[in-house]
Amino acid sequence: MLKEHRSFITDLQKTLDIVITAGSFIAAYFVKRHLLFGTYSELSNDPNYYIILLLIIIAWFISFKWNGMYMSYREQEFWQFFTTILKSSFMGMILVSIAMYVLHIQSISRLLMGIFLILNISLLTLSKFIVFKLLEKIRTDGLNTKNILIVGDKERAQQIIEVVEKHKATGYRILGCFGVDKEQLGKAVFNDHKVIGLVKDLEEYLKNNIVDELIFAMSLKKMKNGDRHLAFAESMGIKVRIIPDWELHYLMYRPNIAAVNFEEFLGVHTMALQSTPQNEGKMLIKHVGDFLGALILTIILLPVFIGIGIAIKVFSKGPVFYKQERLGMNGRRFMVYKFRTMIEHADELLKELAEMNEADGPAFKIKNDPRIIPWVGTFLRKTSLDELPQLFNVLRTEMSLVGPRPPIPKEVDEYSVWQRRRLSMKPGMTCLWQIAPRRNDLSFEDWMKLDLEYIDNWSLFNDFKILVLTAKAVLTGAGR
């Protein structure tokens, strides 16, 4: 997780930490009064313990925020979290002591506060440790990984490779390095990581490979056409990091789309350019909502699945489902599922119908496609019910409920650079194009612009609105 705008997930962590802190004080009170013996169990009735609990909640909330309790799990080590917990707890204790002095609250048991402090530190540490190890396990298993390409083959590139090698559980995967010296091709930069290309060929590599982040780890003045390469990566939606060399004045490029932030990458200070939604908390809500929504819809619509399957078998020979290779986020390949709406071997007839293509871009569309199954195929396409099996793709985390439609690889080969940025977000079952009036009459360029508009203005509310309008379009058969 990158150091980005604080969001819902951060608020959730804050709430959990405050609940743990409040629970620790209540537990300490119970231990002092009911589990200890003799004079150790005595508690004064003078202080209002509800007031003290409120002071603790306020003080710990302030100290958590002050000490940076909610830093990135991906890019930090656990001892840093533990240090922050200690600093926050002792700072909170100081703030509570000052508040009690100002409010003339006395007779509070030091033993009670000591038990509370021990419980609080222990439980906070345990909760952070569980989350930390869970995320490590997920990334070690090959999930939630990020592909990194490094531009540079000298000391700065070695530094990046070395820190990534030391933090394998972060899920970063180095593809290789690009340099400016032809003689360095194939040579090792650090350990098994080699120079796999030249900077002049960078754009071609970015087009044909899955790259999540691009790190510039060389002096900007040594890089020919550096501005152009940055603009190319930005237009594709690839996150860019620049290792500062204090020669940023050589960089004349000014981002048109990406937000610019100064971030730490595994302890290395970088300048980052990112043109996709940065609010990871809300994106997490989107992903969880996708999974739960797809699961619920699959269960509810099971009778519809069965009915459509029977209808397809009655009106046409062949399988019920149709699968096709598509490209997902940053060009990751996967098989998309649909109800079959065309006759068997329809793909083999594509070349014969190429001259009838009515689309103005790389996409292929015919209004009265002769390959469509009579009645059933027409109905499924008009209502978009043929897309329902993509709920399985959502459950497999290959797609979202809302997002740019997944293209076929052949189409992407013909994309302009700016159109490739639509691959920077996970594809969806529905999108702005899907709910546009007479969407099949839209030009290919307008379709692409709608997808980029969705990415640039993404929000949970917009997703909800698109889902509602999609349901309306399905029920009315509008849009085609």
Coordinates of C-alpha atoms in Angstrom, one line a residue:
M1 CA 0.0 0.0 0.0
L2 CA 1.4 3.4 -1.0
K3 CA 1.4 6.5 1.1
E4 CA -1.7 8.1 -0.4
H5 CA -4.8 10.1 0.7
R6 CA -6.2 8.9 4.0
S7 CA -9.5 7.1 3.4
F8 CA -12.2 4.8 4.7
I9 CA -9.7 2.0 5.5
T10 CA -7.6 4.4 7.6
D11 CA -10.8 5.5 9.4
L12 CA -11.5 1.8 10.0
Q13 CA -8.1 1.3 11.5
K14 CA -8.5 4.4 13.7
T15 CA -11.8 3.1 14.9
L16 CA -10.4 -0.3 15.7
D17 CA -7.4 1.2 17.6
I18 CA -9.7 3.4 19.6
V19 CA -11.9 0.5 20.5
I20 CA -8.9 -1.5 21.6
T21 CA -7.7 1.5 23.7
A22 CA -11.1 2.0 25.3
G23 CA -11.4 -1.8 25.8
S24 CA -8.0 -1.9 27.5
F25 CA -9.0 0.7 30.0
I26 CA -12.3 -1.1 30.8
A27 CA -10.4 -4.4 31.1
A28 CA -7.8 -2.7 33.4
Y29 CA -10.6 -1.4 35.6
F30 CA -12.1 -4.9 35.8
V31 CA -8.8 -6.5 36.6
K32 CA -8.0 -3.9 39.3
R33 CA -11.4 -4.2 41.0
H34 CA -12.3 -7.9 40.6
L35 CA -9.1 -10.0 40.0
L36 CA -6.6 -8.5 42.3
F37 CA -6.5 -9.2 46.1
G38 CA -6.3 -7.1 49.2
T39 CA -5.3 -3.4 48.9
Y40 CA -4.4 -4.0 45.3
S41 CA -8.1 -4.3 44.4
E42 CA -9.1 -1.0 46.1
L43 CA -10.3 1.8 43.8
S44 CA -11.2 5.3 44.8
N45 CA -14.8 6.4 44.0
D46 CA -13.7 10.0 43.7
P47 CA -12.6 10.3 40.1
N48 CA -15.3 9.9 37.4
Y49 CA -14.0 7.0 35.3
Y50 CA -16.2 7.8 32.4
I51 CA -14.5 11.2 32.2
I52 CA -11.1 9.5 32.3
L53 CA -12.1 7.1 29.6
L54 CA -13.2 10.0 27.4
L55 CA -9.8 11.8 28.0
I56 CA -8.0 8.6 27.1
I57 CA -9.9 8.2 23.8
I58 CA -9.2 11.9 22.8
A59 CA -5.5 11.8 23.9
W60 CA -4.8 8.5 22.1
F61 CA -6.6 9.6 19.0
I62 CA -4.4 12.7 18.9
S63 CA -1.2 10.8 19.6
F64 CA -1.9 8.1 17.0
K65 CA -2.3 10.8 14.3
W66 CA 0.7 12.8 15.6
N67 CA 3.0 9.8 15.5
G68 CA 2.0 8.5 12.1
M69 CA 0.3 5.3 13.3
Y70 CA -1.3 4.7 9.9
M71 CA 1.6 4.3 7.6
S72 CA 1.8 1.9 4.7
Y73 CA 1.9 -1.8 5.6
R74 CA 3.5 -2.7 2.3
E75 CA 6.5 -0.4 2.7
Q76 CA 7.2 -0.5 6.4
E77 CA 8.8 -3.1 8.7
F78 CA 6.9 -4.3 11.8
W79 CA 9.4 -2.8 14.3
Q80 CA 8.4 0.6 12.9
F81 CA 4.8 -0.1 13.8
F82 CA 5.8 -1.3 17.3
T83 CA 7.9 1.9 17.9
T84 CA 5.0 4.0 16.8
I85 CA 2.7 2.2 19.2
L86 CA 5.1 2.8 22.1
K87 CA 5.5 6.5 21.3
S88 CA 1.7 6.9 20.8
S89 CA 0.9 5.2 24.1
F90 CA 3.4 7.2 26.2
M91 CA 2.4 10.4 24.5
G92 CA -1.2 9.6 25.2
M93 CA -0.4 9.0 28.9
I94 CA 1.3 12.4 29.1
L95 CA -1.6 14.2 27.5
V96 CA -4.1 12.5 29.9
S97 CA -1.9 13.4 32.9
I98 CA -1.9 17.1 31.8
A99 CA -5.6 17.1 31.2
M100 CA -6.3 15.5 34.6
Y101 CA -4.0 18.1 36.3
V102 CA -5.9 21.0 34.5
L103 CA -9.3 19.5 35.4
H104 CA -8.2 18.8 39.0
I105 CA -8.9 15.1 38.7
Q106 CA -7.0 13.3 41.5
S107 CA -6.9 9.9 43.3
I108 CA -6.6 7.9 40.1
S109 CA -4.8 4.6 40.7
R110 CA -1.3 4.4 39.2
L111 CA -1.6 0.6 39.2
L112 CA -4.8 0.9 37.2
M113 CA -3.1 3.2 34.6
G114 CA -0.1 0.8 34.6
I115 CA -2.3 -2.2 33.8
F116 CA -4.1 -0.2 31.2
L117 CA -0.8 0.8 29.5
I118 CA 0.5 -2.8 29.4
L119 CA -2.8 -4.1 28.0
N120 CA -3.1 -1.3 25.5
I121 CA 0.4 -1.7 24.1
S122 CA 0.0 -5.5 24.0
L123 CA -3.3 -5.5 22.2
L124 CA -2.4 -2.8 19.7
T125 CA 0.8 -4.7 18.9
L126 CA -1.1 -8.0 18.5
S127 CA -3.7 -6.4 16.2
K128 CA -1.0 -4.8 14.0
F129 CA 1.1 -8.0 13.9
I130 CA -1.9 -10.0 12.7
V131 CA -2.7 -7.6 9.9
F132 CA 1.0 -7.3 9.0
K133 CA 1.6 -11.0 8.8
L134 CA -1.7 -11.6 6.9
L135 CA -0.7 -9.1 4.2
E136 CA 2.8 -10.6 4.0
K137 CA 1.3 -14.1 3.5
I138 CA -1.0 -12.8 0.8
R139 CA 1.9 -11.2 -1.1
T140 CA 4.2 -14.2 -0.6
D141 CA 1.6 -16.4 -2.2
G142 CA 1.8 -14.3 -5.3
L143 CA -1.3 -12.2 -4.7
N144 CA -1.4 -8.4 -4.7
T145 CA 2.0 -8.2 -6.5
K146 CA 3.3 -5.2 -8.5
N147 CA 5.6 -5.4 -11.5
I148 CA 8.4 -2.8 -11.4
L149 CA 10.5 -1.7 -14.4
I150 CA 13.7 0.3 -13.5
V151 CA 15.2 2.9 -15.8
G152 CA 18.9 3.0 -14.9
D153 CA 21.7 0.5 -14.5
K154 CA 24.0 2.2 -12.0
E155 CA 24.1 2.9 -8.2
R156 CA 20.5 4.2 -7.9
A157 CA 19.1 1.2 -9.8
Q158 CA 21.2 -1.1 -7.6
Q159 CA 19.8 0.6 -4.5
I160 CA 16.2 0.0 -5.6
I161 CA 16.9 -3.6 -6.4
E162 CA 18.6 -4.2 -3.1
V163 CA 15.8 -2.8 -1.0
V164 CA 13.2 -4.7 -3.0
E165 CA 15.2 -7.9 -2.5
K166 CA 15.3 -7.3 1.2
H167 CA 11.6 -6.8 1.4
K168 CA 10.2 -9.6 -0.8
A169 CA 7.1 -9.9 1.3
T170 CA 6.0 -6.5 0.0
G171 CA 5.0 -8.1 -3.2
Y172 CA 7.1 -6.0 -5.6
R173 CA 8.5 -7.9 -8.6
I174 CA 11.4 -6.4 -10.6
L175 CA 11.1 -7.1 -14.3
G176 CA 14.5 -5.7 -15.1
C177 CA 16.4 -2.5 -15.9
F178 CA 16.7 -0.3 -19.0
G179 CA 19.9 1.6 -19.7
V180 CA 21.4 3.9 -22.3
D181 CA 24.6 1.9 -23.0
K182 CA 24.2 -0.8 -25.7
E183 CA 27.2 -2.7 -24.3
Q184 CA 25.4 -3.2 -20.9
L185 CA 22.6 -5.2 -22.5
G186 CA 22.2 -8.6 -20.8
K187 CA 24.7 -7.7 -18.0
A188 CA 23.7 -8.0 -14.3
V189 CA 22.9 -4.8 -12.4
F190 CA 22.4 -6.6 -9.0
N191 CA 22.2 -10.3 -8.4
D192 CA 20.1 -11.9 -11.1
H193 CA 18.5 -8.6 -12.3
K194 CA 19.9 -7.6 -15.7
V195 CA 19.7 -4.8 -18.2
I196 CA 16.9 -6.0 -20.5
G197 CA 16.6 -3.1 -22.8
L198 CA 17.6 0.4 -23.9
V199 CA 15.8 3.6 -22.9
K200 CA 15.1 4.4 -26.6
D201 CA 12.9 1.2 -26.7
L202 CA 11.1 1.9 -23.4
E203 CA 7.8 2.8 -24.9
E204 CA 7.6 -0.4 -27.0
Y205 CA 8.3 -2.5 -23.9
L206 CA 5.6 -0.6 -21.9
K207 CA 3.0 -1.3 -24.6
N208 CA 3.8 -5.1 -24.8
N209 CA 4.3 -6.0 -21.1
I210 CA 2.5 -5.7 -17.8
V211 CA 4.2 -2.9 -15.9
D212 CA 2.5 -1.5 -12.8
E213 CA 5.2 1.0 -11.8
L214 CA 8.1 2.6 -13.6
I215 CA 11.1 3.9 -11.6
F216 CA 13.5 6.4 -13.1
A217 CA 16.8 5.7 -11.2
M218 CA 19.2 7.6 -13.4
S219 CA 20.3 11.3 -13.9
L220 CA 17.7 13.1 -15.9
K221 CA 20.3 15.0 -17.9
K222 CA 21.7 11.7 -19.2
M223 CA 18.3 10.6 -20.5
K224 CA 17.5 11.5 -24.0
N225 CA 13.8 12.3 -24.6
G226 CA 13.0 11.8 -20.8
D227 CA 10.0 14.1 -21.1
R228 CA 8.5 12.0 -23.8
H229 CA 9.0 8.8 -21.9
L230 CA 7.3 10.3 -18.8
A231 CA 4.4 11.6 -20.9
F232 CA 4.0 8.1 -22.6
A233 CA 3.9 6.3 -19.2
E234 CA 1.5 8.9 -17.8
S235 CA -0.8 8.5 -20.8
M236 CA -0.9 4.7 -20.3
G237 CA -1.8 5.2 -16.6
I238 CA 1.4 3.6 -15.3
K239 CA 2.6 5.0 -12.0
V240 CA 6.0 6.7 -12.2
R241 CA 8.6 7.2 -9.5
I242 CA 11.6 9.4 -9.9
I243 CA 14.6 8.9 -7.6
P244 CA 15.6 12.6 -6.9
D245 CA 19.1 13.6 -8.1
W246 CA 18.6 17.3 -7.3
E247 CA 18.7 18.0 -11.0
L248 CA 14.9 18.1 -11.5
H249 CA 15.4 21.3 -13.4
Y250 CA 16.4 19.1 -16.4
L251 CA 12.8 17.8 -16.3
M252 CA 10.8 20.2 -18.4
Y253 CA 7.7 17.9 -18.6
R254 CA 4.6 18.9 -16.6
P255 CA 2.1 16.1 -16.0
N256 CA -1.3 16.7 -17.6
I257 CA -3.2 13.9 -15.9
A258 CA -1.2 12.4 -13.0
A259 CA -1.1 13.7 -9.5
V260 CA 2.4 14.4 -8.2
N261 CA 3.5 13.3 -4.7
F262 CA 6.7 12.9 -2.9
E263 CA 6.7 9.4 -1.4
E264 CA 8.9 6.8 0.2
F265 CA 9.5 3.5 -1.6
L266 CA 10.8 1.0 0.9
G267 CA 12.7 3.8 2.6
V268 CA 13.9 5.5 -0.6
H269 CA 12.6 9.0 -1.3
T270 CA 10.9 9.3 -4.7
M271 CA 8.7 11.6 -6.7
A272 CA 5.6 9.8 -7.8
L273 CA 3.2 10.4 -10.7
Q274 CA 0.0 8.5 -10.6
S275 CA -3.0 8.9 -12.9
T276 CA -5.4 6.3 -11.5
P277 CA -7.6 6.7 -8.4
Q278 CA -5.4 7.1 -5.3
N279 CA -7.8 6.5 -2.5
E280 CA -6.9 2.9 -1.6
G281 CA -9.5 2.7 1.2
K282 CA -12.4 3.4 -1.1
M283 CA -10.9 1.1 -3.7
L284 CA -10.8 -1.6 -1.1
I285 CA -14.5 -1.0 -0.4
K286 CA -15.1 -1.3 -4.2
H287 CA -13.3 -4.6 -4.3
V288 CA -15.1 -6.0 -1.3
G289 CA -18.4 -4.7 -2.7
D290 CA -17.6 -6.3 -6.0
F291 CA -17.1 -9.7 -4.5
L292 CA -20.1 -9.6 -2.1
G293 CA -22.3 -8.1 -4.9
A294 CA -21.3 -10.8 -7.4
L295 CA -21.8 -13.6 -4.9
I296 CA -25.3 -12.3 -3.9
L297 CA -26.3 -11.7 -7.6
T298 CA -25.1 -15.2 -8.6
I299 CA -27.2 -16.8 -5.9
I300 CA -30.3 -14.7 -6.7
L301 CA -30.0 -15.0 -10.4
L302 CA -29.4 -18.8 -10.5
P303 CA -32.9 -19.5 -11.8
V304 CA -32.2 -16.9 -14.6
F305 CA -28.9 -18.7 -15.4
I306 CA -30.7 -22.0 -15.7
G307 CA -33.5 -20.5 -17.9
I308 CA -31.1 -18.8 -20.3
G309 CA -29.0 -22.0 -20.5
I310 CA -32.1 -24.0 -21.5
A311 CA -33.2 -21.4 -24.1
I312 CA -29.7 -21.4 -25.7
K313 CA -29.7 -25.2 -26.0
V314 CA -33.2 -25.3 -27.5
F315 CA -32.4 -22.7 -30.2
S316 CA -28.8 -23.5 -31.0
K317 CA -26.4 -26.4 -31.0
G318 CA -23.2 -25.9 -28.9
P319 CA -22.2 -24.9 -25.4
V320 CA -24.2 -22.6 -23.2
F321 CA -21.2 -20.4 -22.3
Y322 CA -18.7 -18.7 -24.5
K323 CA -15.3 -17.7 -23.3
Q324 CA -12.7 -15.4 -24.9
E325 CA -9.3 -14.1 -24.0
R326 CA -9.4 -10.4 -22.9
L327 CA -7.0 -8.0 -21.3
G328 CA -7.5 -6.8 -17.8
M329 CA -5.6 -4.3 -15.5
N330 CA -2.3 -3.2 -17.1
G331 CA -2.7 -5.8 -19.8
R332 CA -3.1 -9.0 -17.7
R333 CA -4.7 -11.7 -19.8
F334 CA -7.7 -13.7 -18.6
M335 CA -10.7 -15.6 -20.0
V336 CA -14.0 -13.7 -19.9
Y337 CA -17.3 -15.6 -19.7
K338 CA -20.5 -14.8 -21.5
F339 CA -23.7 -16.6 -22.5
R340 CA -23.3 -17.7 -26.1
T341 CA -25.4 -15.5 -28.3
M342 CA -23.9 -16.6 -31.7
I343 CA -24.0 -19.8 -33.7
E344 CA -21.2 -22.3 -33.3
H345 CA -17.8 -21.4 -34.9
A346 CA -18.9 -17.7 -35.2
D347 CA -15.3 -16.6 -34.8
E348 CA -14.3 -18.5 -37.9
L349 CA -16.7 -16.4 -39.9
L350 CA -15.2 -13.1 -38.7
K351 CA -12.8 -12.7 -41.6
E352 CA -15.6 -13.2 -44.1
L353 CA -17.6 -10.4 -42.4
A354 CA -14.7 -8.0 -41.9
E355 CA -15.9 -5.8 -44.8
M356 CA -19.2 -5.3 -43.1
N357 CA -17.7 -3.9 -39.9
E358 CA -19.6 -0.7 -38.9
A359 CA -17.3 0.3 -36.1
D360 CA -14.8 3.1 -36.8
G361 CA -12.0 1.8 -34.5
P362 CA -10.3 -1.6 -33.9
A363 CA -13.6 -3.0 -32.4
F364 CA -15.8 -5.1 -34.6
K365 CA -19.6 -4.5 -34.7
I366 CA -22.5 -5.2 -37.1
K367 CA -26.0 -4.1 -36.3
N368 CA -27.7 -7.1 -37.9
D369 CA -24.9 -9.7 -37.3
P370 CA -26.0 -12.9 -39.2
R371 CA -24.1 -15.0 -36.7
I372 CA -26.5 -14.1 -33.8
I373 CA -28.8 -16.9 -32.6
P374 CA -32.4 -16.0 -33.6
W375 CA -34.7 -14.7 -30.9
V376 CA -32.5 -15.8 -27.9
G377 CA -29.3 -14.2 -29.0
T378 CA -31.0 -11.0 -30.0
F379 CA -32.9 -10.8 -26.7
L380 CA -29.8 -11.5 -24.6
R381 CA -27.8 -8.8 -26.4
K382 CA -30.5 -6.2 -26.2
T383 CA -30.9 -6.7 -22.5
S384 CA -27.2 -7.3 -21.9
L385 CA -28.1 -10.5 -20.0
D386 CA -25.4 -12.3 -22.1
E387 CA -22.9 -10.5 -19.7
L388 CA -24.2 -12.2 -16.6
P389 CA -21.6 -15.0 -16.5
Q390 CA -19.0 -12.3 -16.0
L391 CA -20.1 -12.4 -12.3
F392 CA -17.7 -15.4 -12.2
N393 CA -14.9 -13.2 -13.4
V394 CA -15.7 -10.7 -10.6
L395 CA -15.7 -13.5 -8.1
R396 CA -12.2 -14.5 -9.5
T397 CA -11.1 -10.9 -8.9
E398 CA -10.4 -10.5 -12.7
M399 CA -13.1 -7.9 -13.1
S400 CA -15.2 -5.4 -11.2
L401 CA -18.9 -4.8 -11.3
V402 CA -18.2 -1.3 -12.8
G403 CA -15.2 -0.4 -14.9
P404 CA -14.0 -0.1 -18.6
R405 CA -15.1 -3.1 -20.6
P406 CA -12.2 -5.6 -21.1
P407 CA -10.9 -5.5 -24.7
I408 CA -9.5 -8.4 -26.8
P409 CA -5.7 -8.3 -27.3
K410 CA -6.0 -7.7 -31.0
E411 CA -8.0 -4.4 -30.4
V412 CA -5.4 -3.2 -27.9
D413 CA -2.6 -3.7 -30.5
E414 CA -4.3 -1.0 -32.6
Y415 CA -4.9 1.5 -29.6
S416 CA -3.3 4.9 -29.6
V417 CA -1.1 5.6 -26.6
W418 CA -3.8 7.7 -24.8
Q419 CA -6.4 4.9 -25.3
R420 CA -4.2 2.4 -23.4
R421 CA -4.8 4.3 -20.2
R422 CA -8.2 2.6 -20.0
L423 CA -6.2 -0.6 -19.0
S424 CA -4.9 1.2 -15.9
M425 CA -8.1 0.2 -14.0
K426 CA -9.6 -3.2 -13.4
P427 CA -12.2 -3.9 -16.2
G428 CA -15.9 -4.1 -15.3
M429 CA -19.2 -5.7 -16.3
T430 CA -20.7 -2.3 -17.0
C431 CA -19.5 1.2 -17.6
L432 CA -20.5 4.7 -18.9
W433 CA -20.5 3.4 -22.5
Q434 CA -22.9 0.6 -21.4
I435 CA -25.5 3.0 -20.2
A436 CA -25.1 5.6 -22.9
P437 CA -28.2 6.2 -25.1
R438 CA -27.7 4.4 -28.5
R439 CA -24.3 3.4 -27.4
N440 CA -23.6 1.4 -30.6
D441 CA -23.8 4.7 -32.5
L442 CA -21.0 6.2 -30.5
S443 CA -17.6 6.5 -32.3
F444 CA -14.8 4.4 -31.0
E445 CA -12.9 7.5 -29.8
D446 CA -16.0 8.7 -27.8
W447 CA -16.2 5.3 -26.2
M448 CA -12.5 5.5 -25.1
K449 CA -13.1 9.1 -23.8
L450 CA -16.0 7.8 -21.7
D451 CA -13.8 5.2 -20.1
L452 CA -11.1 7.8 -19.3
E453 CA -13.8 10.1 -17.9
Y454 CA -14.8 7.3 -15.6
I455 CA -11.2 6.7 -14.4
D456 CA -10.5 10.4 -13.9
N457 CA -13.8 11.0 -12.0
W458 CA -14.0 7.7 -10.2
S459 CA -16.0 7.6 -6.9
L460 CA -18.1 5.0 -5.1
F461 CA -21.1 7.1 -5.7
N462 CA -20.5 7.2 -9.5
D463 CA -20.2 3.4 -9.4
F464 CA -23.5 3.1 -7.6
K465 CA -25.1 5.4 -10.1
I466 CA -23.8 3.4 -13.0
L467 CA -25.1 0.2 -11.4
V468 CA -28.6 1.7 -11.0
L469 CA -28.7 3.0 -14.5
T470 CA -27.4 -0.4 -15.8
A471 CA -30.3 -2.2 -14.0
K472 CA -32.7 0.3 -15.6
A473 CA -31.2 -0.3 -19.0
V474 CA -31.4 -4.1 -18.6
L475 CA -35.1 -3.9 -17.5
T476 CA -36.1 -1.6 -20.4
G477 CA -33.8 -3.0 -23.0
A478 CA -32.4 0.5 -23.7
G479 CA -28.9 1.4 -24.9
R480 CA -28.4 -0.9 -27.9

